[in-house]
């Protein structure tokens, strides 16, 4: 039986990054996911982009997994294969590195993670926030699971 | 030269939606452009987590008024993938049909707006009149002009009858003839060509680097289309061309959208002809097993992506939406670099922005010291009447006259 494209991409990744063995799944044609430790995230991402031609960044999803905050980088190839690279970081120090060097378009996706989940994106250039309002109270992250909408203070018009 | 910073928005007569731009000018030339988004942020992703999958289909449909079907299809696809549901073929065909009709209405709408932004309002009047043809078809098929509500988890809500199919084909003929005329206008009318050519340039390299999607990317020679690259619904069973162009400017974006209109007519004809008989929906349990899925959809404005994570209950753990405008807005700064201020409206319009999609909470809350509760509709109505009275505007006499006239 010949290997599918997804399987050979999986093999390629495992060959270069031993720690990924058993961490990559192919859920259906054109859909792959990998769980990567934060320390190795950068090298895996760069390898996937430069060597395996995952040249498109579709989005970055932020997840609240109670103990951890996880970030999924959805990157895609021209032939429609998506690789979801998941990185889990400690909730009390949710620090990730910016990927705007690889994908300048990631800027706004990373700002969203900062606003809605309280991620600390290292290296992200200064700029206006997105998508919350300028007077949004500090330390309120609406997409965290313990956040309830009534927690916000009433904003009154001056 | 002295630099001037002009704020445009969030509320501005020339903008159709709330967004805020800050433009630094030197004379008439744009030196720097920055956008502040989020004025339409409604917290839909959080709201999805608090509602059931069935409710979320309707909620995601309301992310956007124009590409409503795009979002609900993208969401249902993800849920169906997690639940491992086999959606009946006929339902997939109907989804594709509505999706393409939506593209037609969106592109015709865009063409009108583009005409308006460059002072060619005749084009606006013409295209929006023709757009009514496809709006009528959508209303006939789904019961609504926008927010069709055709999608359900496991299939679609309404079937297409033989008479309806006939009406669709007839409408396609009318629209094709009209579109060919617009192509003729766009390729021969000097004023239009000169106004759009060389405006809002986005090079192929920049389009790739900034992650542009949809017609904006395709007009810069980026040969990408989710319908072909990552086929969903019934797209693997129809033939169509992905329209690209290498003008890299607003003119190219116009040509791409018009070319896509012709392809849509052809796709719809194939869909109507090949639509298999059978059921239109399968029953899906309300509880969706734990799992996750990434779903993509080629919306009229470009790639729409939803990520859904299920936890085995009736409600999703997480729903993430990335609408096409969020991917495209970042190209605008590049397009406006070193350009004239007068080009700004058409350049922004040329990515066909949709900020509702992008920002994805609405509630009218009474502010001030008196009460702090959410207003009901009647209260809001009374409030508006007293507000205007306090400001010296009284409609009582007019209302009486109106009531008399109606009798």
Short mmCIF file of C-alpha atoms in Angstrom, two decimals, chain B residues 28-392:
data_model
loop_
_atom_site.label_atom_id
_atom_site.label_comp_id
_atom_site.label_asym_id
_atom_site.label_seq_id
_atom_site.Cartn_x
_atom_site.Cartn_y
_atom_site.Cartn_z
CA UNK B 28 -2.60 64.46 -0.55
CA UNK B 29 -0.27 61.51 -0.21
CA UNK B 30 -0.82 58.77 2.35
CA UNK B 31 2.31 58.24 4.44
CA UNK B 32 0.93 55.84 6.99
CA UNK B 33 -2.30 53.98 7.40
CA UNK B 34 -3.45 52.12 10.47
CA UNK B 35 -6.74 50.48 11.28
CA UNK B 36 -8.43 49.95 14.63
CA UNK B 37 -11.00 47.19 14.48
CA UNK B 38 -13.31 45.65 17.01
CA UNK B 39 -16.21 48.12 16.99
CA UNK B 40 -18.48 45.32 15.94
CA UNK B 41 -17.20 42.77 18.41
CA UNK B 42 -20.23 40.96 19.74
CA UNK B 43 -18.63 38.10 21.60
CA UNK B 44 -20.19 35.46 19.35
CA UNK B 45 -17.46 32.91 20.05
CA UNK B 46 -18.18 33.07 23.78
CA UNK B 47 -21.93 33.09 23.14
CA UNK B 48 -21.55 29.87 21.11
CA UNK B 49 -20.06 28.11 24.12
CA UNK B 50 -23.17 28.94 26.16
CA UNK B 51 -25.64 27.65 23.58
CA UNK B 52 -26.50 24.30 22.06
CA UNK B 53 -25.19 23.18 18.68
CA UNK B 54 -28.61 23.73 17.14
CA UNK B 55 -28.79 27.29 18.45
CA UNK B 56 -25.24 27.91 17.31
CA UNK B 57 -26.14 27.13 13.70
CA UNK B 58 -28.48 30.12 13.82
CA UNK B 59 -26.02 32.22 15.77
CA UNK B 60 -23.11 31.62 13.40
CA UNK B 61 -25.47 32.44 10.55
CA UNK B 62 -25.78 35.90 12.10
CA UNK B 63 -22.06 36.58 12.19
CA UNK B 64 -22.55 38.29 8.89
CA UNK B 65 -25.55 39.51 6.93
CA UNK B 66 -24.04 38.90 3.51
CA UNK B 67 -22.13 35.67 3.84
CA UNK B 68 -24.49 34.17 6.44
CA UNK B 69 -24.67 30.82 4.64
CA UNK B 70 -20.87 30.66 4.51
CA UNK B 71 -20.58 30.81 8.30
CA UNK B 72 -23.41 28.41 9.09
CA UNK B 73 -22.13 25.88 6.52
CA UNK B 74 -18.61 26.17 7.83
CA UNK B 75 -19.85 25.57 11.38
CA UNK B 76 -22.18 22.65 10.56
CA UNK B 77 -19.44 20.98 8.52
CA UNK B 78 -17.15 21.04 11.53
CA UNK B 79 -19.85 19.65 13.84
CA UNK B 80 -20.78 16.95 11.33
CA UNK B 81 -17.15 15.93 11.05
CA UNK B 82 -16.86 15.54 14.83
CA UNK B 83 -20.14 13.61 15.09
CA UNK B 84 -19.14 11.51 12.04
CA UNK B 85 -22.45 12.16 10.31
CA UNK B 86 -22.99 11.17 6.72
CA UNK B 87 -24.83 14.09 5.25
CA UNK B 88 -27.19 13.06 2.41
CA UNK B 89 -25.86 13.95 -1.02
CA UNK B 90 -28.91 15.96 -1.96
CA UNK B 91 -28.38 18.17 1.11
CA UNK B 92 -24.77 18.81 0.07
CA UNK B 93 -25.98 19.83 -3.37
CA UNK B 94 -28.54 22.22 -1.87
CA UNK B 95 -25.85 23.76 0.35
CA UNK B 96 -23.65 24.29 -2.66
CA UNK B 97 -26.55 25.79 -4.57
CA UNK B 98 -27.37 28.32 -1.84
CA UNK B 99 -23.67 29.01 -1.36
CA UNK B 100 -23.22 29.94 -5.00
CA UNK B 101 -26.41 32.02 -5.06
CA UNK B 102 -24.99 33.85 -2.06
CA UNK B 103 -21.76 34.48 -3.93
CA UNK B 104 -23.70 35.94 -6.85
CA UNK B 105 -25.64 38.31 -4.62
CA UNK B 106 -22.48 39.31 -2.76
CA UNK B 107 -20.42 39.96 -5.90
CA UNK B 108 -23.22 41.95 -7.57
CA UNK B 109 -23.58 43.98 -4.39
CA UNK B 110 -19.84 44.60 -4.42
CA UNK B 111 -19.86 45.69 -8.03
CA UNK B 112 -22.51 48.27 -7.19
CA UNK B 113 -20.58 49.55 -4.19
CA UNK B 114 -17.41 49.76 -6.24
CA UNK B 115 -19.29 51.76 -8.88
CA UNK B 116 -20.61 54.08 -6.19
CA UNK B 117 -17.19 54.62 -4.65
CA UNK B 118 -15.73 55.78 -7.94
CA UNK B 119 -18.65 58.02 -8.78
CA UNK B 120 -20.23 55.64 -11.29
CA UNK B 121 -23.65 55.41 -9.66
CA UNK B 122 -25.36 54.17 -12.80
CA UNK B 123 -23.47 50.93 -12.30
CA UNK B 124 -24.76 50.79 -8.72
CA UNK B 125 -28.36 51.22 -9.87
CA UNK B 126 -27.98 48.59 -12.60
CA UNK B 127 -26.23 45.92 -10.55
CA UNK B 128 -28.47 46.32 -7.53
CA UNK B 129 -31.52 46.01 -9.76
CA UNK B 130 -30.12 42.80 -11.22
CA UNK B 131 -29.18 41.58 -7.79
CA UNK B 132 -32.91 41.49 -6.99
CA UNK B 133 -33.20 38.54 -9.40
CA UNK B 134 -30.95 36.39 -7.24
CA UNK B 135 -32.49 37.77 -4.03
CA UNK B 136 -35.91 36.62 -5.25
CA UNK B 137 -34.52 33.15 -5.98
CA UNK B 138 -33.00 32.96 -2.49
CA UNK B 139 -36.29 34.10 -0.94
CA UNK B 140 -38.15 31.48 -2.96
CA UNK B 141 -35.80 28.66 -1.95
CA UNK B 142 -35.29 29.49 1.70
CA UNK B 143 -37.99 31.97 2.68
CA UNK B 144 -35.48 34.72 3.35
CA UNK B 145 -33.49 37.25 1.38
CA UNK B 146 -30.62 37.10 3.87
CA UNK B 147 -29.95 34.75 6.82
CA UNK B 148 -31.42 31.85 4.90
CA UNK B 149 -31.52 29.38 7.78
CA UNK B 150 -31.24 26.52 5.27
CA UNK B 151 -28.54 24.63 7.16
CA UNK B 152 -29.20 22.16 9.91
CA UNK B 153 -26.78 19.78 11.52
CA UNK B 154 -27.03 16.70 9.34
CA UNK B 155 -28.52 18.33 6.26
CA UNK B 156 -30.75 21.13 5.09
CA UNK B 157 -34.20 22.36 6.08
CA UNK B 158 -35.92 22.70 2.72
CA UNK B 159 -35.93 20.75 -0.51
CA UNK B 160 -35.79 22.18 -4.00
CA UNK B 161 -38.81 21.39 -6.21
CA UNK B 162 -38.78 20.90 -9.97
CA UNK B 163 -40.53 24.26 -10.53
CA UNK B 164 -37.99 26.00 -8.36
CA UNK B 165 -35.18 24.39 -10.32
CA UNK B 166 -36.72 25.75 -13.49
CA UNK B 167 -36.95 29.25 -12.04
CA UNK B 168 -33.31 29.07 -10.95
CA UNK B 169 -32.14 28.16 -14.44
CA UNK B 170 -34.18 30.97 -15.94
CA UNK B 171 -32.69 33.46 -13.48
CA UNK B 172 -29.18 32.24 -14.33
CA UNK B 173 -29.78 33.01 -18.01
CA UNK B 174 -30.91 36.54 -17.18
CA UNK B 175 -27.99 37.13 -14.86
CA UNK B 176 -25.45 35.70 -17.26
CA UNK B 177 -26.57 38.06 -19.98
CA UNK B 178 -26.38 41.02 -17.58
CA UNK B 179 -22.94 39.98 -16.26
CA UNK B 180 -21.59 39.71 -19.80
CA UNK B 181 -22.77 43.26 -20.32
CA UNK B 182 -20.94 44.39 -17.17
CA UNK B 183 -17.78 42.66 -18.33
CA UNK B 184 -18.11 44.58 -21.57
CA UNK B 185 -18.51 47.82 -19.59
CA UNK B 186 -15.52 47.02 -17.39
CA UNK B 187 -13.24 46.12 -20.27
CA UNK B 188 -14.28 48.92 -22.65
CA UNK B 189 -15.38 51.89 -20.56
CA UNK B 190 -12.29 54.08 -20.37
CA UNK B 191 -13.38 56.08 -17.32
CA UNK B 192 -13.79 52.92 -15.27
CA UNK B 193 -10.53 51.34 -16.46
CA UNK B 194 -8.55 54.49 -15.78
CA UNK B 195 -10.09 55.04 -12.37
CA UNK B 196 -9.39 51.47 -11.21
CA UNK B 197 -6.10 50.62 -12.91
CA UNK B 198 -2.98 51.03 -10.85
CA UNK B 199 -5.05 51.81 -7.77
CA UNK B 200 -4.57 49.77 -4.59
CA UNK B 201 -1.65 47.73 -5.84
CA UNK B 202 -0.86 44.53 -3.98
CA UNK B 203 2.02 42.60 -5.48
CA UNK B 204 1.93 38.82 -5.75
CA UNK B 205 4.69 38.59 -3.17
CA UNK B 206 2.91 40.83 -0.69
CA UNK B 207 -0.37 38.99 -1.18
CA UNK B 208 1.37 35.75 -0.23
CA UNK B 209 3.33 37.29 2.61
CA UNK B 210 0.35 39.04 4.20
CA UNK B 211 -1.90 36.03 3.80
CA UNK B 212 -4.52 37.62 1.56
CA UNK B 213 -7.52 35.43 0.69
CA UNK B 214 -10.32 35.26 -1.84
CA UNK B 215 -10.69 37.60 -4.82
CA UNK B 216 -8.17 40.01 -3.24
CA UNK B 217 -5.48 37.32 -3.40
CA UNK B 218 -6.59 35.90 -6.74
CA UNK B 219 -6.37 39.32 -8.39
CA UNK B 220 -2.70 39.31 -7.39
CA UNK B 221 -2.13 36.03 -9.16
CA UNK B 222 -2.49 33.78 -6.12
CA UNK B 223 -4.09 30.63 -7.44
CA UNK B 224 -6.00 29.51 -4.35
CA UNK B 225 -9.59 28.57 -3.82
CA UNK B 226 -10.84 26.37 -0.98
CA UNK B 227 -13.59 25.01 -3.23
CA UNK B 228 -10.93 23.35 -5.37
CA UNK B 229 -8.05 22.85 -2.91
CA UNK B 230 -10.01 21.50 0.04
CA UNK B 231 -13.37 20.56 -1.49
CA UNK B 232 -16.46 20.50 0.71
CA UNK B 233 -20.21 20.08 0.07
CA UNK B 234 -20.62 19.05 -3.61
CA UNK B 235 -17.68 20.98 -5.06
CA UNK B 236 -15.69 17.84 -5.86
CA UNK B 237 -18.44 16.87 -8.31
CA UNK B 238 -18.71 20.05 -10.33
CA UNK B 239 -16.31 21.57 -12.81
CA UNK B 240 -15.25 25.15 -12.49
CA UNK B 241 -12.29 27.38 -13.12
CA UNK B 242 -10.51 29.33 -10.44
CA UNK B 243 -10.35 32.87 -11.80
CA UNK B 244 -7.06 34.65 -11.28
CA UNK B 245 -5.68 37.87 -12.66
CA UNK B 246 -2.32 39.58 -12.64
CA UNK B 247 -3.33 43.22 -12.66
CA UNK B 248 -2.67 43.27 -8.89
CA UNK B 249 -4.97 46.30 -8.51
CA UNK B 250 -8.63 47.22 -7.99
CA UNK B 251 -9.26 46.71 -11.69
CA UNK B 252 -8.00 43.14 -11.39
CA UNK B 253 -10.24 42.55 -8.37
CA UNK B 254 -13.20 43.72 -10.43
CA UNK B 255 -12.36 41.35 -13.27
CA UNK B 256 -11.88 38.42 -10.88
CA UNK B 257 -15.26 38.95 -9.24
CA UNK B 258 -17.02 39.23 -12.58
CA UNK B 259 -15.29 36.10 -13.84
CA UNK B 260 -16.36 34.31 -10.68
CA UNK B 261 -19.96 35.33 -11.35
CA UNK B 262 -19.88 33.49 -14.68
CA UNK B 263 -18.35 30.43 -12.98
CA UNK B 264 -21.09 30.53 -10.33
CA UNK B 265 -23.79 30.46 -13.00
CA UNK B 266 -22.12 27.42 -14.52
CA UNK B 267 -21.77 25.68 -11.14
CA UNK B 268 -25.46 26.29 -10.38
CA UNK B 269 -26.50 24.84 -13.74
CA UNK B 270 -24.44 21.71 -13.06
CA UNK B 271 -25.83 21.42 -9.54
CA UNK B 272 -29.44 21.70 -10.69
CA UNK B 273 -28.82 19.13 -13.44
CA UNK B 274 -26.91 16.61 -11.32
CA UNK B 275 -28.81 16.95 -8.05
CA UNK B 276 -29.41 13.38 -6.82
CA UNK B 277 -32.78 12.30 -5.44
CA UNK B 278 -33.05 11.28 -1.81
CA UNK B 279 -33.43 12.54 1.71
CA UNK B 280 -32.22 16.00 2.65
CA UNK B 281 -31.39 15.41 6.30
CA UNK B 282 -30.19 12.73 8.71
CA UNK B 283 -31.01 12.75 12.36
CA UNK B 284 -28.09 13.78 14.56
CA UNK B 285 -28.15 13.29 18.33
CA UNK B 286 -28.15 16.51 20.32
CA UNK B 287 -25.05 15.50 22.23
CA UNK B 288 -21.96 15.65 20.08
CA UNK B 289 -19.12 13.27 21.08
CA UNK B 290 -15.84 14.80 22.21
CA UNK B 291 -13.52 15.77 19.40
CA UNK B 292 -12.37 18.65 17.29
CA UNK B 293 -12.51 19.69 13.66
CA UNK B 294 -11.25 22.44 11.42
CA UNK B 295 -13.55 23.44 8.61
CA UNK B 296 -12.88 25.72 5.67
CA UNK B 297 -15.25 27.41 3.25
CA UNK B 298 -14.67 29.70 0.32
CA UNK B 299 -16.92 32.61 1.19
CA UNK B 300 -17.50 35.37 -1.40
CA UNK B 301 -14.77 37.41 0.34
CA UNK B 302 -12.31 34.54 0.69
CA UNK B 303 -11.46 31.68 2.95
CA UNK B 304 -13.61 31.39 6.06
CA UNK B 305 -12.34 29.06 8.77
CA UNK B 306 -14.10 27.60 11.79
CA UNK B 307 -12.56 25.47 14.49
CA UNK B 308 -14.97 23.57 16.75
CA UNK B 309 -14.07 21.58 19.85
CA UNK B 310 -16.71 19.31 21.35
CA UNK B 311 -16.74 17.91 24.88
CA UNK B 312 -19.50 15.30 24.67
CA UNK B 313 -22.30 17.59 25.81
CA UNK B 314 -25.00 19.52 23.93
CA UNK B 315 -22.84 22.62 23.89
CA UNK B 316 -19.48 23.15 22.21
CA UNK B 317 -16.34 23.65 24.29
CA UNK B 318 -14.94 26.20 21.85
CA UNK B 319 -15.89 27.75 18.54
CA UNK B 320 -13.31 29.80 16.71
CA UNK B 321 -14.14 31.84 13.64
CA UNK B 322 -11.70 33.45 11.28
CA UNK B 323 -13.59 35.49 8.71
CA UNK B 324 -11.97 36.48 5.40
CA UNK B 325 -11.85 40.23 6.08
CA UNK B 326 -9.55 39.73 9.08
CA UNK B 327 -7.06 38.10 6.74
CA UNK B 328 -7.47 40.81 4.11
CA UNK B 329 -7.59 44.01 6.17
CA UNK B 330 -3.88 43.77 6.73
CA UNK B 331 -3.22 44.13 3.03
CA UNK B 332 -4.97 47.51 2.90
CA UNK B 333 -2.09 49.38 4.57
CA UNK B 334 0.20 47.98 1.87
CA UNK B 335 -2.20 48.96 -0.89
CA UNK B 336 -2.47 52.56 0.34
CA UNK B 337 1.22 53.18 0.89
CA UNK B 338 2.28 56.28 -1.06
CA UNK B 339 -1.12 56.62 -2.67
CA UNK B 340 -3.55 59.52 -2.89
CA UNK B 341 -6.15 60.03 -0.18
CA UNK B 342 -8.87 60.05 -2.83
CA UNK B 343 -8.12 56.40 -3.57
CA UNK B 344 -8.84 55.33 -0.01
CA UNK B 345 -12.60 54.63 -0.30
CA UNK B 346 -12.30 52.38 -3.36
CA UNK B 347 -9.20 50.61 -2.10
CA UNK B 348 -10.91 49.72 1.17
CA UNK B 349 -14.08 48.77 -0.70
CA UNK B 350 -12.07 46.60 -3.09
CA UNK B 351 -11.27 43.98 -0.49
CA UNK B 352 -15.07 43.87 0.05
CA UNK B 353 -14.64 44.29 3.78
CA UNK B 354 -17.16 42.94 6.22
CA UNK B 355 -16.43 44.12 9.74
CA UNK B 356 -19.32 42.31 11.36
CA UNK B 357 -17.74 39.06 10.25
CA UNK B 358 -14.39 40.17 11.41
CA UNK B 359 -15.37 41.37 14.84
CA UNK B 360 -17.78 38.78 15.56
CA UNK B 361 -22.60 41.07 21.67
CA UNK B 362 -25.36 43.19 21.18
CA UNK B 363 -27.44 44.53 24.03
CA UNK B 364 -28.87 47.94 24.63
CA UNK B 365 -28.24 48.86 28.18
CA UNK B 366 -29.69 51.86 29.90
CA UNK B 367 -26.82 53.87 31.26
CA UNK B 368 -26.76 56.64 33.79
CA UNK B 369 -27.65 56.69 37.44
CA UNK B 370 -31.37 56.02 37.35
CA UNK B 371 -31.62 52.38 36.36
CA UNK B 372 -29.14 49.83 35.29
CA UNK B 373 -31.24 47.24 33.57
CA UNK B 374 -31.58 45.99 30.04
CA UNK B 375 -34.32 47.82 28.13
CA UNK B 376 -37.26 46.03 26.64
CA UNK B 377 -38.43 46.96 23.17
CA UNK B 378 -41.46 49.01 24.41
CA UNK B 379 -39.27 50.83 26.91
CA UNK B 380 -36.79 51.65 24.21
CA UNK B 381 -39.64 52.97 22.06
CA UNK B 382 -41.03 55.16 24.87
CA UNK B 383 -37.51 56.29 25.70
CA UNK B 384 -36.93 57.44 22.15
CA UNK B 385 -40.23 59.40 22.11
CA UNK B 386 -39.45 61.21 25.38
CA UNK B 387 -35.86 61.79 24.25
CA UNK B 388 -37.02 63.58 21.12
CA UNK B 389 -39.71 65.54 23.06
CA UNK B 390 -37.08 66.76 25.50
CA UNK B 391 -35.09 67.94 22.52
CA UNK B 392 -38.02 69.87 21.10
#
